[in-house]
């Protein structure tokens, strides 16, 4: 096939994936990144010998990542990937705890300590989560979503039972209540809606496929963090001959010859464009509700306290927390997540230090200019209040941290908005409702030769899904270019 010129606008994981695969096909690919570094929201910072991820902190579906590096002829660049067991520790407001493992029997045993009947609940829940994955998850991820007809055709191959199961799905919270009696385990299930920035009381039970994926394929840590994975992917893409321009905030316009892409005044002609940015505004959907944002603290801790790799400290009233967040308010009692990568990876911290990534959910900022400016200015005061709440919760569960923690960095919704996230929303589109996932912006743009990649489009957020979006965008762009040649 004749080599064509392709521009990739945005150097996040989705854009890097698309750029590398298109170059592998023989196309002349140029990547324009508006910031000084690649990675998009998957950034890494170094402070006093500590290495912090400030975006994603875990990896699922590692075969997607390994397969991409193999296709790019860059398996030698991929950092070591370690499977975690246990996967995550959960602590609750009443002092109870629960630990999730890849081994479902160990998970059931831990749940049984909350209430003996929850052992049976674990087995029933994971069986249903696997059925949801087979019926809806696999067909949703195996090809670009171009409409319900194509998707239902893929579902139909799984049989009429799969089709019936999909139509019966309720909310994630209702699924949790069908299997578990304790608030603790219902919160555990509900947490997976936040992987899409959604509420478990409004999001589809289809999100139960996420705990199934974690159980079936494991939760993994990349040595050096996700930032090291981004560095390796950047090198892999350059190895394929992609021309990378940093600090090159670019626009794209279509004309009779194709697309003019590049920084203002320096646009060049391209035959196709892959945009690694949230597509809501481009598609005229900028007024739609947004998924959650977040507030992150980066903490330096003296010594190496025996903290788990991944931990969630739940709020006392989960429903109230989400009512407040989607009402535009910070939660009065927020759930706190923290990641301690040095529990697994000695390369991310000196021997006498620990670096903690600590996060709470936050509402997205309003998008109207005046309201946005007021909300952004208010974050300076709000951050102090939320920071105090986060410290209080950490110390309530881990009093050995008292006097040993120092804040060395933070990320607010304002910082996320500066990276291009609409309203600072981590995932952009809010997938509430039974058919919420199917209303996610599609990869194919509204003009020929325009495609989107990233967490704001199909199939969604998280490193492997964003890589899939980049792969699908590359495949669709290649098909367009073949027709145009």
Short mmCIF file of C-alpha atoms in Angstrom, two decimals:
data_model
loop_
_atom_site.label_atom_id
_atom_site.label_comp_id
_atom_site.label_asym_id
_atom_site.label_seq_id
_atom_site.Cartn_x
_atom_site.Cartn_y
_atom_site.Cartn_z
CA UNK A 1 0.00 0.00 0.00
CA UNK A 2 1.19 3.51 -0.79
CA UNK A 3 2.58 5.27 2.29
CA UNK A 4 0.27 8.06 3.44
CA UNK A 5 0.83 10.93 5.86
CA UNK A 6 -0.89 10.62 9.23
CA UNK A 7 -0.95 13.13 12.08
CA UNK A 8 -1.55 12.09 15.67
CA UNK A 9 -2.62 14.99 17.87
CA UNK A 10 -1.87 14.19 21.50
CA UNK A 11 0.81 11.96 22.96
CA UNK A 12 -1.09 10.05 25.62
CA UNK A 13 -1.07 6.26 25.68
CA UNK A 14 -3.84 6.07 23.05
CA UNK A 15 -2.06 8.45 20.69
CA UNK A 16 1.28 6.68 21.13
CA UNK A 17 -0.34 3.33 20.41
CA UNK A 18 -2.03 4.58 17.25
CA UNK A 19 1.13 6.34 16.06
CA UNK A 20 3.32 3.27 16.53
CA UNK A 21 0.93 0.89 14.80
CA UNK A 22 0.33 3.21 11.86
CA UNK A 23 4.08 3.66 11.39
CA UNK A 24 4.46 -0.12 11.58
CA UNK A 25 2.05 -0.28 8.62
CA UNK A 26 4.47 1.87 6.64
CA UNK A 27 2.79 5.25 6.95
CA UNK A 28 4.61 8.54 7.49
CA UNK A 29 3.45 9.46 11.01
CA UNK A 30 3.97 12.71 12.91
CA UNK A 31 2.87 13.07 16.54
CA UNK A 32 2.14 16.51 18.00
CA UNK A 33 2.07 16.75 21.80
CA UNK A 34 1.07 20.06 23.36
CA UNK A 35 3.01 19.53 26.59
CA UNK A 36 6.67 18.97 27.42
CA UNK A 37 6.31 15.22 27.99
CA UNK A 38 4.45 12.25 26.56
CA UNK A 39 1.83 10.27 28.48
CA UNK A 40 -1.20 12.54 28.74
CA UNK A 41 -2.75 12.01 32.16
CA UNK A 42 -0.30 9.12 32.80
CA UNK A 43 2.45 11.36 34.15
CA UNK A 44 5.32 10.61 36.51
CA UNK A 45 7.18 12.98 38.83
CA UNK A 46 10.40 12.49 40.78
CA UNK A 47 10.90 14.12 44.18
CA UNK A 48 13.95 13.49 46.36
CA UNK A 49 14.62 10.02 45.01
CA UNK A 50 10.94 9.06 45.05
CA UNK A 51 9.10 8.23 41.82
CA UNK A 52 5.36 8.94 41.75
CA UNK A 53 2.77 8.09 39.13
CA UNK A 54 0.18 10.86 39.07
CA UNK A 55 -2.29 9.07 36.79
CA UNK A 56 -3.05 5.33 36.58
CA UNK A 57 -1.40 3.27 39.33
CA UNK A 58 -2.20 -0.31 38.33
CA UNK A 59 -2.32 -2.50 35.27
CA UNK A 60 -4.88 -5.11 34.21
CA UNK A 61 -5.07 -7.23 31.04
CA UNK A 62 -1.26 -7.36 30.74
CA UNK A 63 -1.45 -9.41 27.54
CA UNK A 64 -2.84 -6.32 25.77
CA UNK A 65 0.29 -4.40 26.77
CA UNK A 66 2.69 -7.23 25.97
CA UNK A 67 0.98 -7.81 22.62
CA UNK A 68 1.35 -4.14 21.66
CA UNK A 69 5.08 -4.10 22.40
CA UNK A 70 5.52 -7.33 20.46
CA UNK A 71 3.68 -5.87 17.44
CA UNK A 72 5.95 -2.84 17.60
CA UNK A 73 9.06 -5.04 17.72
CA UNK A 74 9.86 -3.58 21.13
CA UNK A 75 9.40 -6.41 23.61
CA UNK A 76 12.94 -5.69 24.80
CA UNK A 77 11.83 -2.21 25.94
CA UNK A 78 8.90 -3.39 28.10
CA UNK A 79 9.65 -3.02 31.84
CA UNK A 80 9.13 -6.09 34.07
CA UNK A 81 5.50 -6.61 35.10
CA UNK A 82 4.70 -8.14 38.50
CA UNK A 83 1.36 -9.70 39.45
CA UNK A 84 0.09 -8.63 42.87
CA UNK A 85 -1.35 -11.01 45.44
CA UNK A 86 -3.20 -9.81 47.43
CA UNK A 87 -4.70 -7.36 44.97
CA UNK A 88 -6.20 -4.74 47.27
CA UNK A 89 -6.93 -4.18 50.96
CA UNK A 90 -10.26 -2.59 51.92
CA UNK A 91 -10.93 -0.95 55.27
CA UNK A 92 -14.28 0.32 56.48
CA UNK A 93 -15.47 3.06 58.80
CA UNK A 94 -16.46 0.59 61.55
CA UNK A 95 -12.93 -0.85 61.70
CA UNK A 96 -13.65 -4.01 59.70
CA UNK A 97 -11.43 -5.06 56.82
CA UNK A 98 -11.53 -7.20 53.68
CA UNK A 99 -8.83 -8.31 51.27
CA UNK A 100 -9.37 -9.17 47.59
CA UNK A 101 -7.18 -11.82 46.01
CA UNK A 102 -6.90 -13.33 42.57
CA UNK A 103 -7.62 -16.62 44.36
CA UNK A 104 -11.40 -16.49 44.79
CA UNK A 105 -11.30 -18.94 47.72
CA UNK A 106 -9.05 -16.60 49.69
CA UNK A 107 -11.34 -13.69 48.77
CA UNK A 108 -14.35 -15.68 50.00
CA UNK A 109 -12.54 -16.54 53.22
CA UNK A 110 -11.80 -12.86 53.87
CA UNK A 111 -15.41 -11.87 53.14
CA UNK A 112 -16.62 -14.62 55.45
CA UNK A 113 -14.92 -12.87 58.34
CA UNK A 114 -17.38 -10.01 57.85
CA UNK A 115 -20.34 -12.40 57.82
CA UNK A 116 -20.23 -16.14 57.08
CA UNK A 117 -22.92 -15.88 54.37
CA UNK A 118 -20.70 -13.53 52.37
CA UNK A 119 -18.52 -16.51 51.41
CA UNK A 120 -21.37 -17.77 49.26
CA UNK A 121 -21.95 -14.23 48.05
CA UNK A 122 -18.39 -13.99 46.72
CA UNK A 123 -18.77 -17.16 44.67
CA UNK A 124 -22.16 -16.10 43.31
CA UNK A 125 -20.99 -12.57 42.51
CA UNK A 126 -17.86 -13.65 40.64
CA UNK A 127 -19.82 -16.27 38.71
CA UNK A 128 -22.27 -13.60 37.55
CA UNK A 129 -19.44 -11.15 36.84
CA UNK A 130 -17.80 -13.75 34.60
CA UNK A 131 -21.09 -14.34 32.79
CA UNK A 132 -21.43 -10.58 32.20
CA UNK A 133 -17.89 -10.54 30.81
CA UNK A 134 -18.63 -13.39 28.41
CA UNK A 135 -21.99 -11.98 27.35
CA UNK A 136 -21.16 -8.29 27.02
CA UNK A 137 -17.56 -7.50 27.95
CA UNK A 138 -15.82 -9.62 25.35
CA UNK A 139 -17.99 -8.43 22.44
CA UNK A 140 -17.63 -4.83 23.64
CA UNK A 141 -13.83 -5.01 23.61
CA UNK A 142 -13.16 -7.21 20.60
CA UNK A 143 -14.02 -4.59 17.95
CA UNK A 144 -14.70 -0.84 17.66
CA UNK A 145 -18.23 0.07 18.69
CA UNK A 146 -19.93 1.39 15.54
CA UNK A 147 -23.52 0.87 16.60
CA UNK A 148 -25.83 -1.56 18.39
CA UNK A 149 -26.35 -3.73 15.33
CA UNK A 150 -22.71 -4.76 15.09
CA UNK A 151 -22.41 -5.17 18.85
CA UNK A 152 -25.55 -7.30 19.12
CA UNK A 153 -24.26 -9.42 16.25
CA UNK A 154 -21.17 -10.17 18.32
CA UNK A 155 -23.33 -10.84 21.39
CA UNK A 156 -25.58 -13.17 19.38
CA UNK A 157 -22.60 -15.41 18.69
CA UNK A 158 -22.59 -16.14 22.43
CA UNK A 159 -26.21 -17.38 22.23
CA UNK A 160 -29.65 -16.17 23.26
CA UNK A 161 -28.80 -16.52 26.95
CA UNK A 162 -26.13 -13.86 26.57
CA UNK A 163 -28.56 -11.52 24.82
CA UNK A 164 -31.18 -12.02 27.53
CA UNK A 165 -28.63 -11.45 30.28
CA UNK A 166 -27.57 -8.14 28.76
CA UNK A 167 -31.12 -6.83 28.61
CA UNK A 168 -31.74 -7.69 32.28
CA UNK A 169 -28.76 -5.79 33.70
CA UNK A 170 -29.70 -3.36 36.47
CA UNK A 171 -27.35 -1.00 38.34
CA UNK A 172 -24.06 -2.10 39.83
CA UNK A 173 -25.42 -1.41 43.32
CA UNK A 174 -28.47 -3.60 42.68
CA UNK A 175 -26.19 -6.41 41.53
CA UNK A 176 -24.13 -6.01 44.71
CA UNK A 177 -27.25 -6.20 46.88
CA UNK A 178 -28.38 -9.34 45.08
CA UNK A 179 -25.25 -11.16 46.24
CA UNK A 180 -24.12 -9.49 49.48
CA UNK A 181 -25.83 -8.62 52.75
CA UNK A 182 -23.21 -6.38 54.35
CA UNK A 183 -22.64 -2.74 53.47
CA UNK A 184 -18.94 -3.62 53.37
CA UNK A 185 -19.17 -5.96 50.41
CA UNK A 186 -21.74 -3.77 48.67
CA UNK A 187 -19.22 -0.92 48.88
CA UNK A 188 -16.51 -3.21 47.51
CA UNK A 189 -18.59 -3.95 44.40
CA UNK A 190 -19.74 -0.35 44.03
CA UNK A 191 -16.19 0.91 43.97
CA UNK A 192 -15.69 -0.46 40.45
CA UNK A 193 -18.05 2.16 39.01
CA UNK A 194 -15.40 4.74 39.88
CA UNK A 195 -13.08 3.10 37.33
CA UNK A 196 -15.28 4.99 34.85
CA UNK A 197 -15.80 8.02 37.10
CA UNK A 198 -19.40 6.95 37.71
CA UNK A 199 -21.75 6.27 40.62
CA UNK A 200 -22.59 2.63 41.47
CA UNK A 201 -26.20 3.76 42.03
CA UNK A 202 -26.51 4.96 38.43
CA UNK A 203 -23.98 2.89 36.45
CA UNK A 204 -24.83 -0.40 34.76
CA UNK A 205 -24.11 -3.73 36.42
CA UNK A 206 -21.96 -4.35 33.34
CA UNK A 207 -19.13 -2.77 35.32
CA UNK A 208 -18.96 -6.00 37.30
CA UNK A 209 -16.80 -7.19 34.43
CA UNK A 210 -13.95 -5.14 36.00
CA UNK A 211 -13.64 -7.25 39.18
CA UNK A 212 -13.92 -10.32 36.97
CA UNK A 213 -11.00 -9.07 34.85
CA UNK A 214 -8.96 -8.45 37.98
CA UNK A 215 -9.72 -11.91 39.33
CA UNK A 216 -9.26 -13.76 36.04
CA UNK A 217 -6.25 -11.87 34.64
CA UNK A 218 -4.72 -10.36 37.75
CA UNK A 219 -3.74 -6.93 39.03
CA UNK A 220 -0.21 -5.99 38.04
CA UNK A 221 2.51 -3.48 38.77
CA UNK A 222 4.94 -2.21 36.15
CA UNK A 223 8.46 -1.81 37.52
CA UNK A 224 9.12 1.90 37.77
CA UNK A 225 5.37 2.61 37.58
CA UNK A 226 3.08 3.43 34.67
CA UNK A 227 5.41 6.32 33.92
CA UNK A 228 8.12 3.80 33.03
CA UNK A 229 5.65 2.10 30.69
CA UNK A 230 4.99 5.44 28.97
CA UNK A 231 8.73 6.03 28.58
CA UNK A 232 9.13 2.59 27.01
CA UNK A 233 6.18 3.12 24.67
CA UNK A 234 7.60 6.46 23.59
CA UNK A 235 10.89 4.77 22.69
CA UNK A 236 9.05 1.99 20.86
CA UNK A 237 7.14 4.54 18.77
CA UNK A 238 10.28 6.47 17.87
CA UNK A 239 11.91 3.17 16.89
CA UNK A 240 9.15 2.80 14.29
CA UNK A 241 10.13 6.15 12.80
CA UNK A 242 7.36 8.33 14.24
CA UNK A 243 8.38 11.99 14.32
CA UNK A 244 7.52 13.35 17.78
CA UNK A 245 7.09 17.09 18.43
CA UNK A 246 6.73 18.19 22.07
CA UNK A 247 5.39 21.57 23.21
CA UNK A 248 3.49 21.63 19.91
CA UNK A 249 -0.12 22.40 20.79
CA UNK A 250 -1.82 21.83 17.46
CA UNK A 251 -5.10 22.30 15.66
CA UNK A 252 -6.53 20.42 12.73
CA UNK A 253 -8.77 21.60 9.90
CA UNK A 254 -10.10 19.75 6.89
CA UNK A 255 -9.85 20.93 3.31
CA UNK A 256 -10.21 19.38 -0.15
CA UNK A 257 -6.80 17.71 0.09
CA UNK A 258 -7.28 16.18 3.54
CA UNK A 259 -6.23 17.78 6.82
CA UNK A 260 -4.03 20.69 7.78
CA UNK A 261 -2.47 19.88 11.15
CA UNK A 262 0.12 21.52 13.36
CA UNK A 263 0.80 24.55 15.56
CA UNK A 264 -0.85 27.73 14.35
CA UNK A 265 1.08 29.09 11.39
CA UNK A 266 2.98 25.85 10.86
CA UNK A 267 0.28 23.48 9.63
CA UNK A 268 1.18 20.75 7.14
CA UNK A 269 -0.95 18.46 4.97
CA UNK A 270 -1.96 14.99 6.19
CA UNK A 271 -4.22 12.30 4.75
CA UNK A 272 -5.70 11.26 8.10
CA UNK A 273 -5.73 12.42 11.72
CA UNK A 274 -5.95 10.53 15.01
CA UNK A 275 -6.89 12.84 17.89
CA UNK A 276 -5.84 11.67 21.34
CA UNK A 277 -8.07 14.08 23.24
CA UNK A 278 -11.53 14.06 24.73
CA UNK A 279 -13.97 14.21 21.79
CA UNK A 280 -17.09 15.59 23.49
CA UNK A 281 -16.61 19.18 22.33
CA UNK A 282 -15.66 18.18 18.81
CA UNK A 283 -18.80 16.06 18.55
CA UNK A 284 -21.03 18.87 19.84
CA UNK A 285 -21.64 17.10 23.14
CA UNK A 286 -19.89 19.56 25.42
CA UNK A 287 -23.00 20.20 27.51
CA UNK A 288 -23.34 16.57 28.64
CA UNK A 289 -22.67 15.64 32.30
CA UNK A 290 -19.09 14.71 33.09
CA UNK A 291 -17.62 11.84 35.05
CA UNK A 292 -15.76 12.45 38.30
CA UNK A 293 -12.48 14.23 38.74
CA UNK A 294 -10.06 13.63 41.59
CA UNK A 295 -7.71 15.21 44.09
CA UNK A 296 -4.32 13.60 44.58
CA UNK A 297 -1.69 14.02 47.28
CA UNK A 298 1.88 12.81 46.84
CA UNK A 299 3.33 11.98 50.24
CA UNK A 300 6.87 11.28 51.36
CA UNK A 301 6.92 8.96 54.38
CA UNK A 302 9.93 8.33 56.61
CA UNK A 303 10.96 4.68 56.68
CA UNK A 304 9.16 1.71 55.19
CA UNK A 305 5.94 1.12 57.17
CA UNK A 306 4.32 -2.22 56.23
CA UNK A 307 1.52 -0.76 54.12
CA UNK A 308 -0.22 -2.76 51.36
CA UNK A 309 0.41 -1.93 47.71
CA UNK A 310 -3.24 -0.89 47.06
CA UNK A 311 -5.65 0.17 49.81
CA UNK A 312 -9.15 1.68 49.89
CA UNK A 313 -10.46 3.38 53.05
CA UNK A 314 -14.22 3.61 52.61
CA UNK A 315 -16.55 6.35 53.78
CA UNK A 316 -19.27 5.67 56.32
CA UNK A 317 -22.17 6.45 53.97
CA UNK A 318 -21.34 5.55 50.36
CA UNK A 319 -24.65 6.68 48.86
CA UNK A 320 -24.38 10.08 50.51
CA UNK A 321 -20.82 10.41 49.20
CA UNK A 322 -21.94 9.94 45.60
CA UNK A 323 -25.01 12.15 46.06
CA UNK A 324 -22.68 14.93 47.18
CA UNK A 325 -20.14 14.36 44.40
CA UNK A 326 -22.71 14.35 41.62
CA UNK A 327 -24.44 17.29 43.26
CA UNK A 328 -21.26 19.24 42.57
CA UNK A 329 -19.90 19.14 46.13
CA UNK A 330 -16.85 17.56 47.69
CA UNK A 331 -17.78 14.64 49.91
CA UNK A 332 -18.13 15.39 53.59
CA UNK A 333 -16.60 11.97 54.36
CA UNK A 334 -14.59 10.89 51.30
CA UNK A 335 -13.41 7.41 50.42
CA UNK A 336 -9.60 7.47 50.25
CA UNK A 337 -7.48 5.31 47.94
CA UNK A 338 -3.74 5.04 48.32
CA UNK A 339 -1.00 3.27 46.41
CA UNK A 340 2.30 2.24 47.99
CA UNK A 341 4.36 0.91 45.06
CA UNK A 342 7.48 0.44 47.17
CA UNK A 343 5.67 -2.49 48.83
CA UNK A 344 6.43 -4.35 45.59
CA UNK A 345 9.01 -2.30 43.70
CA UNK A 346 12.28 -1.17 45.37
CA UNK A 347 13.18 1.03 42.38
CA UNK A 348 10.59 3.72 43.15
CA UNK A 349 11.92 4.84 46.53
CA UNK A 350 15.16 5.00 48.55
CA UNK A 351 15.54 2.30 51.22
CA UNK A 352 14.63 4.74 54.02
CA UNK A 353 11.63 6.37 52.34
CA UNK A 354 8.14 5.51 51.08
CA UNK A 355 6.17 7.39 48.47
CA UNK A 356 2.36 7.30 48.69
CA UNK A 357 -0.11 8.28 45.98
CA UNK A 358 -3.32 9.24 47.84
CA UNK A 359 -6.56 10.12 46.06
CA UNK A 360 -10.18 11.04 46.69
CA UNK A 361 -12.93 11.52 44.13
CA UNK A 362 -14.02 15.06 43.35
CA UNK A 363 -16.76 16.57 41.19
CA UNK A 364 -15.81 17.82 37.76
CA UNK A 365 -15.54 21.57 37.42
CA UNK A 366 -18.28 23.51 35.59
CA UNK A 367 -17.40 24.23 31.97
CA UNK A 368 -18.96 27.67 31.58
CA UNK A 369 -16.04 30.17 31.62
CA UNK A 370 -17.21 32.31 34.54
CA UNK A 371 -18.31 29.40 36.71
CA UNK A 372 -15.11 27.50 35.86
CA UNK A 373 -12.90 30.39 36.95
CA UNK A 374 -14.73 30.72 40.27
CA UNK A 375 -14.57 26.98 40.93
CA UNK A 376 -10.89 26.82 40.00
CA UNK A 377 -10.07 29.69 42.35
CA UNK A 378 -11.99 28.00 45.18
CA UNK A 379 -9.78 24.90 44.96
CA UNK A 380 -6.96 26.58 46.88
CA UNK A 381 -9.13 26.67 49.99
CA UNK A 382 -10.93 23.41 49.28
CA UNK A 383 -7.65 21.56 48.89
CA UNK A 384 -6.67 22.38 52.48
CA UNK A 385 -9.93 20.95 53.82
CA UNK A 386 -9.72 17.80 51.73
CA UNK A 387 -6.06 17.35 52.60
CA UNK A 388 -6.96 17.40 56.32
CA UNK A 389 -9.70 14.80 55.71
CA UNK A 390 -7.26 12.55 53.88
CA UNK A 391 -4.68 12.80 56.67
CA UNK A 392 -7.31 12.10 59.32
CA UNK A 393 -8.50 8.97 57.54
CA UNK A 394 -4.97 7.68 56.91
CA UNK A 395 -4.06 8.15 60.57
CA UNK A 396 -7.33 6.59 61.81
CA UNK A 397 -6.45 3.35 60.00
CA UNK A 398 -2.64 3.56 60.16
CA UNK A 399 -1.66 5.52 63.31
CA UNK A 400 1.97 4.52 62.79
CA UNK A 401 2.12 7.16 60.04
CA UNK A 402 1.72 10.02 62.53
CA UNK A 403 4.54 12.53 62.27
CA UNK A 404 6.11 10.69 59.32
CA UNK A 405 4.20 12.13 56.33
CA UNK A 406 5.05 15.20 54.27
CA UNK A 407 3.21 16.52 51.24
CA UNK A 408 5.59 16.83 48.28
CA UNK A 409 3.01 17.35 45.54
CA UNK A 410 -0.65 17.51 44.68
CA UNK A 411 -2.94 17.31 41.65
CA UNK A 412 -6.33 19.03 41.60
CA UNK A 413 -9.14 19.06 39.03
CA UNK A 414 -7.64 22.35 37.84
CA UNK A 415 -4.38 20.54 37.02
CA UNK A 416 -6.29 17.85 35.13
CA UNK A 417 -8.16 20.50 33.18
CA UNK A 418 -4.81 22.03 32.20
CA UNK A 419 -3.90 18.66 30.67
CA UNK A 420 -6.99 18.86 28.46
CA UNK A 421 -9.49 16.92 30.56
CA UNK A 422 -12.90 18.66 30.23
CA UNK A 423 -13.72 20.21 33.57
CA UNK A 424 -10.86 18.19 35.03
CA UNK A 425 -12.95 15.05 34.55
CA UNK A 426 -10.69 12.00 34.45
CA UNK A 427 -12.78 10.08 31.91
CA UNK A 428 -14.90 12.83 30.35
CA UNK A 429 -18.09 11.06 29.30
CA UNK A 430 -20.37 9.96 32.16
CA UNK A 431 -21.73 6.45 31.40
CA UNK A 432 -24.78 6.43 33.67
CA UNK A 433 -27.81 4.31 32.78
CA UNK A 434 -28.32 0.79 31.44
CA UNK A 435 -27.03 1.77 28.01
CA UNK A 436 -24.49 4.31 29.26
CA UNK A 437 -21.41 2.46 27.91
CA UNK A 438 -22.95 2.47 24.43
CA UNK A 439 -23.32 6.25 24.39
CA UNK A 440 -19.58 6.69 24.85
CA UNK A 441 -18.10 8.79 22.01
CA UNK A 442 -17.05 6.57 19.13
CA UNK A 443 -13.61 6.29 17.61
CA UNK A 444 -14.73 7.27 14.11
CA UNK A 445 -15.00 11.04 13.78
CA UNK A 446 -17.65 13.05 11.98
CA UNK A 447 -15.49 13.69 8.89
CA UNK A 448 -13.70 11.10 6.72
CA UNK A 449 -10.21 10.30 7.93
CA UNK A 450 -10.72 11.63 11.47
CA UNK A 451 -10.46 9.19 14.39
CA UNK A 452 -10.27 9.48 18.18
CA UNK A 453 -8.24 7.57 20.75
CA UNK A 454 -7.99 7.76 24.53
CA UNK A 455 -10.01 7.26 27.69
CA UNK A 456 -12.79 9.59 26.50
CA UNK A 457 -13.77 7.32 23.62
CA UNK A 458 -14.57 3.62 23.17
CA UNK A 459 -13.87 1.36 24.99
CA UNK A 460 -13.05 3.57 28.01
CA UNK A 461 -10.38 4.42 30.58
CA UNK A 462 -7.51 2.42 32.01
CA UNK A 463 -4.20 1.59 30.36
CA UNK A 464 -5.21 -1.54 28.40
CA UNK A 465 -8.53 -0.09 27.21
CA UNK A 466 -6.82 3.11 26.08
CA UNK A 467 -4.31 0.98 24.19
CA UNK A 468 -7.23 -0.84 22.57
CA UNK A 469 -8.70 2.51 21.51
CA UNK A 470 -5.37 3.41 19.91
CA UNK A 471 -5.22 0.06 18.15
CA UNK A 472 -8.79 0.39 16.85
CA UNK A 473 -8.11 3.96 15.69
CA UNK A 474 -5.00 2.79 13.83
CA UNK A 475 -6.89 -0.06 12.16
CA UNK A 476 -9.74 2.22 11.11
CA UNK A 477 -7.34 4.88 9.84
CA UNK A 478 -5.43 2.24 7.83
CA UNK A 479 -8.69 1.03 6.27
CA UNK A 480 -9.58 4.62 5.35
CA UNK A 481 -6.16 5.19 3.82
CA UNK A 482 -6.42 2.01 1.74
CA UNK A 483 -9.70 3.25 0.30
CA UNK A 484 -8.19 6.67 -0.36
CA UNK A 485 -4.98 5.46 -2.02
#
